[in-house]
């Protein structure tokens, strides 16, 4: 497990389009998952201990953010040949086990992860209603163990984006497992 941190937010950087298959049998584009007040694009996977440690809070926060007009999608970017626990079939099981209320899609070519310059799982990209990046940070201060009374950084940031269109100036990088890139041919 190679732990990586995300870069700081590049405010205004535009969301990249995609069309990816979801575990529910439908394909999803950026337009399909965009909310009335913003969009959260998350890079997640099934096997990462960092994702496993926070997945319950991710599901809770995304569900609550929907009430603020924030749409969401989770993209699985890893090479499934080297990490079969992240296979499409296992994605279906993971989403069902954690009651995902948002699309969970696979980026088999890894082109979307590269376009977003994603570095780890979890990696969170919060966009305003115009598709400009307003948040690139952590879920909260916990890593592999919950921190009692931790501020809900992602939730608070995206709630602020929904209300004002702007993300917080102070943001803390997310920490997670490196994306498992396919070997160059």
mmCIF file with all atom_site columns, N, CA, C and O in Angstrom, residues 29-54:
data_model
loop_
_atom_site.group_PDB
_atom_site.id
_atom_site.type_symbol
_atom_site.label_atom_id
_atom_site.label_alt_id
_atom_site.label_comp_id
_atom_site.label_asym_id
_atom_site.label_entity_id
_atom_site.label_seq_id
_atom_site.pdbx_PDB_ins_code
_atom_site.Cartn_x
_atom_site.Cartn_y
_atom_site.Cartn_z
_atom_site.occupancy
_atom_site.B_iso_or_equiv
_atom_site.pdbx_formal_charge
_atom_site.auth_seq_id
_atom_site.auth_comp_id
_atom_site.auth_asym_id
_atom_site.auth_atom_id
_atom_site.pdbx_PDB_model_num
ATOM 1   N N  . UNK A 1 29 ? -22.623 9.848  -17.518 1.00 0.00 ? 29 UNK A N  1
ATOM 2   C CA . UNK A 1 29 ? -21.786 10.949 -17.969 1.00 0.00 ? 29 UNK A CA 1
ATOM 3   C C  . UNK A 1 29 ? -21.734 11.989 -16.847 1.00 0.00 ? 29 UNK A C  1
ATOM 4   O O  . UNK A 1 29 ? -22.502 11.904 -15.871 1.00 0.00 ? 29 UNK A O  1
ATOM 5   N N  . UNK A 1 30 ? -20.887 12.974 -17.030 1.00 0.00 ? 30 UNK A N  1
ATOM 6   C CA . UNK A 1 30 ? -20.815 14.057 -16.053 1.00 0.00 ? 30 UNK A CA 1
ATOM 7   C C  . UNK A 1 30 ? -22.176 14.749 -15.937 1.00 0.00 ? 30 UNK A C  1
ATOM 8   O O  . UNK A 1 30 ? -22.639 15.037 -14.827 1.00 0.00 ? 30 UNK A O  1
ATOM 9   N N  . UNK A 1 31 ? -22.839 14.969 -17.066 1.00 0.00 ? 31 UNK A N  1
ATOM 10  C CA . UNK A 1 31 ? -24.154 15.619 -17.041 1.00 0.00 ? 31 UNK A CA 1
ATOM 11  C C  . UNK A 1 31 ? -25.174 14.782 -16.258 1.00 0.00 ? 31 UNK A C  1
ATOM 12  O O  . UNK A 1 31 ? -26.029 15.338 -15.565 1.00 0.00 ? 31 UNK A O  1
ATOM 13  N N  . UNK A 1 32 ? -25.082 13.461 -16.356 1.00 0.00 ? 32 UNK A N  1
ATOM 14  C CA . UNK A 1 32 ? -26.021 12.578 -15.660 1.00 0.00 ? 32 UNK A CA 1
ATOM 15  C C  . UNK A 1 32 ? -25.916 12.688 -14.140 1.00 0.00 ? 32 UNK A C  1
ATOM 16  O O  . UNK A 1 32 ? -26.900 12.480 -13.436 1.00 0.00 ? 32 UNK A O  1
ATOM 17  N N  . UNK A 1 33 ? -24.720 12.958 -13.631 1.00 0.00 ? 33 UNK A N  1
ATOM 18  C CA . UNK A 1 33 ? -24.502 12.944 -12.182 1.00 0.00 ? 33 UNK A CA 1
ATOM 19  C C  . UNK A 1 33 ? -24.440 14.338 -11.573 1.00 0.00 ? 33 UNK A C  1
ATOM 20  O O  . UNK A 1 33 ? -24.392 14.474 -10.350 1.00 0.00 ? 33 UNK A O  1
ATOM 21  N N  . UNK A 1 34 ? -24.450 15.369 -12.415 1.00 0.00 ? 34 UNK A N  1
ATOM 22  C CA . UNK A 1 34 ? -24.352 16.741 -11.914 1.00 0.00 ? 34 UNK A CA 1
ATOM 23  C C  . UNK A 1 34 ? -25.595 17.118 -11.128 1.00 0.00 ? 34 UNK A C  1
ATOM 24  O O  . UNK A 1 34 ? -26.712 16.781 -11.516 1.00 0.00 ? 34 UNK A O  1
ATOM 25  N N  . UNK A 1 35 ? -25.370 17.846 -10.034 1.00 0.00 ? 35 UNK A N  1
ATOM 26  C CA . UNK A 1 35 ? -26.471 18.317 -9.216  1.00 0.00 ? 35 UNK A CA 1
ATOM 27  C C  . UNK A 1 35 ? -26.832 19.754 -9.554  1.00 0.00 ? 35 UNK A C  1
ATOM 28  O O  . UNK A 1 35 ? -26.072 20.460 -10.238 1.00 0.00 ? 35 UNK A O  1
ATOM 29  N N  . UNK A 1 36 ? -27.957 20.223 -9.059  1.00 0.00 ? 36 UNK A N  1
ATOM 30  C CA . UNK A 1 36 ? -28.421 21.588 -9.312  1.00 0.00 ? 36 UNK A CA 1
ATOM 31  C C  . UNK A 1 36 ? -27.467 22.631 -8.752  1.00 0.00 ? 36 UNK A C  1
ATOM 32  O O  . UNK A 1 36 ? -27.390 23.747 -9.256  1.00 0.00 ? 36 UNK A O  1
ATOM 33  N N  . UNK A 1 37 ? -26.703 22.256 -7.690  1.00 0.00 ? 37 UNK A N  1
ATOM 34  C CA . UNK A 1 37 ? -25.808 23.212 -7.038  1.00 0.00 ? 37 UNK A CA 1
ATOM 35  C C  . UNK A 1 37 ? -24.346 22.791 -7.047  1.00 0.00 ? 37 UNK A C  1
ATOM 36  O O  . UNK A 1 37 ? -23.518 23.445 -6.397  1.00 0.00 ? 37 UNK A O  1
ATOM 37  N N  . UNK A 1 38 ? -24.012 21.714 -7.741  1.00 0.00 ? 38 UNK A N  1
ATOM 38  C CA . UNK A 1 38 ? -22.618 21.279 -7.802  1.00 0.00 ? 38 UNK A CA 1
ATOM 39  C C  . UNK A 1 38 ? -22.514 19.771 -7.937  1.00 0.00 ? 38 UNK A C  1
ATOM 40  O O  . UNK A 1 38 ? -23.520 19.054 -7.899  1.00 0.00 ? 38 UNK A O  1
ATOM 41  N N  . UNK A 1 39 ? -21.274 19.325 -8.088  1.00 0.00 ? 39 UNK A N  1
ATOM 42  C CA . UNK A 1 39 ? -21.028 17.903 -8.340  1.00 0.00 ? 39 UNK A CA 1
ATOM 43  C C  . UNK A 1 39 ? -19.778 17.450 -7.604  1.00 0.00 ? 39 UNK A C  1
ATOM 44  O O  . UNK A 1 39 ? -18.764 18.153 -7.595  1.00 0.00 ? 39 UNK A O  1
ATOM 45  N N  . UNK A 1 40 ? -19.866 16.265 -7.040  1.00 0.00 ? 40 UNK A N  1
ATOM 46  C CA . UNK A 1 40 ? -18.740 15.639 -6.368  1.00 0.00 ? 40 UNK A CA 1
ATOM 47  C C  . UNK A 1 40 ? -18.311 14.420 -7.177  1.00 0.00 ? 40 UNK A C  1
ATOM 48  O O  . UNK A 1 40 ? -19.102 13.507 -7.395  1.00 0.00 ? 40 UNK A O  1
ATOM 49  N N  . UNK A 1 41 ? -17.066 14.442 -7.658  1.00 0.00 ? 41 UNK A N  1
ATOM 50  C CA . UNK A 1 41 ? -16.483 13.314 -8.373  1.00 0.00 ? 41 UNK A CA 1
ATOM 51  C C  . UNK A 1 41 ? -15.459 12.687 -7.434  1.00 0.00 ? 41 UNK A C  1
ATOM 52  O O  . UNK A 1 41 ? -14.524 13.357 -6.989  1.00 0.00 ? 41 UNK A O  1
ATOM 53  N N  . UNK A 1 42 ? -15.664 11.404 -7.127  1.00 0.00 ? 42 UNK A N  1
ATOM 54  C CA . UNK A 1 42 ? -14.794 10.703 -6.183  1.00 0.00 ? 42 UNK A CA 1
ATOM 55  C C  . UNK A 1 42 ? -14.108 9.546  -6.886  1.00 0.00 ? 42 UNK A C  1
ATOM 56  O O  . UNK A 1 42 ? -14.746 8.820  -7.635  1.00 0.00 ? 42 UNK A O  1
ATOM 57  N N  . UNK A 1 43 ? -12.831 9.373  -6.625  1.00 0.00 ? 43 UNK A N  1
ATOM 58  C CA . UNK A 1 43 ? -12.114 8.198  -7.104  1.00 0.00 ? 43 UNK A CA 1
ATOM 59  C C  . UNK A 1 43 ? -11.975 7.266  -5.902  1.00 0.00 ? 43 UNK A C  1
ATOM 60  O O  . UNK A 1 43 ? -11.336 7.620  -4.905  1.00 0.00 ? 43 UNK A O  1
ATOM 61  N N  . UNK A 1 44 ? -12.631 6.110  -5.998  1.00 0.00 ? 44 UNK A N  1
ATOM 62  C CA . UNK A 1 44 ? -12.671 5.122  -4.918  1.00 0.00 ? 44 UNK A CA 1
ATOM 63  C C  . UNK A 1 44 ? -12.313 3.762  -5.494  1.00 0.00 ? 44 UNK A C  1
ATOM 64  O O  . UNK A 1 44 ? -12.314 3.565  -6.703  1.00 0.00 ? 44 UNK A O  1
ATOM 65  N N  . UNK A 1 45 ? -12.067 2.824  -4.614  1.00 0.00 ? 45 UNK A N  1
ATOM 66  C CA . UNK A 1 45 ? -11.906 1.435  -5.026  1.00 0.00 ? 45 UNK A CA 1
ATOM 67  C C  . UNK A 1 45 ? -12.380 0.545  -3.885  1.00 0.00 ? 45 UNK A C  1
ATOM 68  O O  . UNK A 1 45 ? -12.741 1.031  -2.819  1.00 0.00 ? 45 UNK A O  1
ATOM 69  N N  . UNK A 1 46 ? -12.382 -0.748 -4.128  1.00 0.00 ? 46 UNK A N  1
ATOM 70  C CA . UNK A 1 46 ? -12.900 -1.701 -3.146  1.00 0.00 ? 46 UNK A CA 1
ATOM 71  C C  . UNK A 1 46 ? -11.866 -2.124 -2.110  1.00 0.00 ? 46 UNK A C  1
ATOM 72  O O  . UNK A 1 46 ? -12.211 -2.419 -0.976  1.00 0.00 ? 46 UNK A O  1
ATOM 73  N N  . UNK A 1 47 ? -10.594 -2.209 -2.502  1.00 0.00 ? 47 UNK A N  1
ATOM 74  C CA . UNK A 1 47 ? -9.602  -2.867 -1.650  1.00 0.00 ? 47 UNK A CA 1
ATOM 75  C C  . UNK A 1 47 ? -8.844  -1.929 -0.713  1.00 0.00 ? 47 UNK A C  1
ATOM 76  O O  . UNK A 1 47 ? -8.287  -2.373 0.282   1.00 0.00 ? 47 UNK A O  1
ATOM 77  N N  . UNK A 1 48 ? -8.795  -0.645 -1.003  1.00 0.00 ? 48 UNK A N  1
ATOM 78  C CA . UNK A 1 48 ? -7.953  0.294  -0.262  1.00 0.00 ? 48 UNK A CA 1
ATOM 79  C C  . UNK A 1 48 ? -8.368  0.413  1.206   1.00 0.00 ? 48 UNK A C  1
ATOM 80  O O  . UNK A 1 48 ? -9.525  0.708  1.499   1.00 0.00 ? 48 UNK A O  1
ATOM 81  N N  . UNK A 1 49 ? -7.437  0.223  2.133   1.00 0.00 ? 49 UNK A N  1
ATOM 82  C CA . UNK A 1 49 ? -7.771  0.358  3.555   1.00 0.00 ? 49 UNK A CA 1
ATOM 83  C C  . UNK A 1 49 ? -8.270  1.759  3.924   1.00 0.00 ? 49 UNK A C  1
ATOM 84  O O  . UNK A 1 49 ? -9.102  1.901  4.819   1.00 0.00 ? 49 UNK A O  1
ATOM 85  N N  . UNK A 1 50 ? -7.787  2.785  3.222   1.00 0.00 ? 50 UNK A N  1
ATOM 86  C CA . UNK A 1 50 ? -8.247  4.149  3.509   1.00 0.00 ? 50 UNK A CA 1
ATOM 87  C C  . UNK A 1 50 ? -9.708  4.310  3.104   1.00 0.00 ? 50 UNK A C  1
ATOM 88  O O  . UNK A 1 50 ? -10.492 4.935  3.831   1.00 0.00 ? 50 UNK A O  1
ATOM 89  N N  . UNK A 1 51 ? -10.094 3.770  1.957   1.00 0.00 ? 51 UNK A N  1
ATOM 90  C CA . UNK A 1 51 ? -11.489 3.830  1.518   1.00 0.00 ? 51 UNK A CA 1
ATOM 91  C C  . UNK A 1 51 ? -12.350 3.017  2.474   1.00 0.00 ? 51 UNK A C  1
ATOM 92  O O  . UNK A 1 51 ? -13.405 3.480  2.933   1.00 0.00 ? 51 UNK A O  1
ATOM 93  N N  . UNK A 1 52 ? -11.914 1.802  2.785   1.00 0.00 ? 52 UNK A N  1
ATOM 94  C CA . UNK A 1 52 ? -12.690 0.939  3.683   1.00 0.00 ? 52 UNK A CA 1
ATOM 95  C C  . UNK A 1 52 ? -12.926 1.606  5.038   1.00 0.00 ? 52 UNK A C  1
ATOM 96  O O  . UNK A 1 52 ? -13.989 1.445  5.633   1.00 0.00 ? 52 UNK A O  1
ATOM 97  N N  . UNK A 1 53 ? -11.942 2.371  5.508   1.00 0.00 ? 53 UNK A N  1
ATOM 98  C CA . UNK A 1 53 ? -12.045 3.014  6.821   1.00 0.00 ? 53 UNK A CA 1
ATOM 99  C C  . UNK A 1 53 ? -13.085 4.134  6.841   1.00 0.00 ? 53 UNK A C  1
ATOM 100 O O  . UNK A 1 53 ? -13.648 4.432  7.904   1.00 0.00 ? 53 UNK A O  1
ATOM 101 N N  . UNK A 1 54 ? -13.351 4.748  5.698   1.00 0.00 ? 54 UNK A N  1
ATOM 102 C CA . UNK A 1 54 ? -14.243 5.912  5.683   1.00 0.00 ? 54 UNK A CA 1
ATOM 103 C C  . UNK A 1 54 ? -15.501 5.735  4.835   1.00 0.00 ? 54 UNK A C  1
ATOM 104 O O  . UNK A 1 54 ? -16.318 6.660  4.753   1.00 0.00 ? 54 UNK A O  1
#
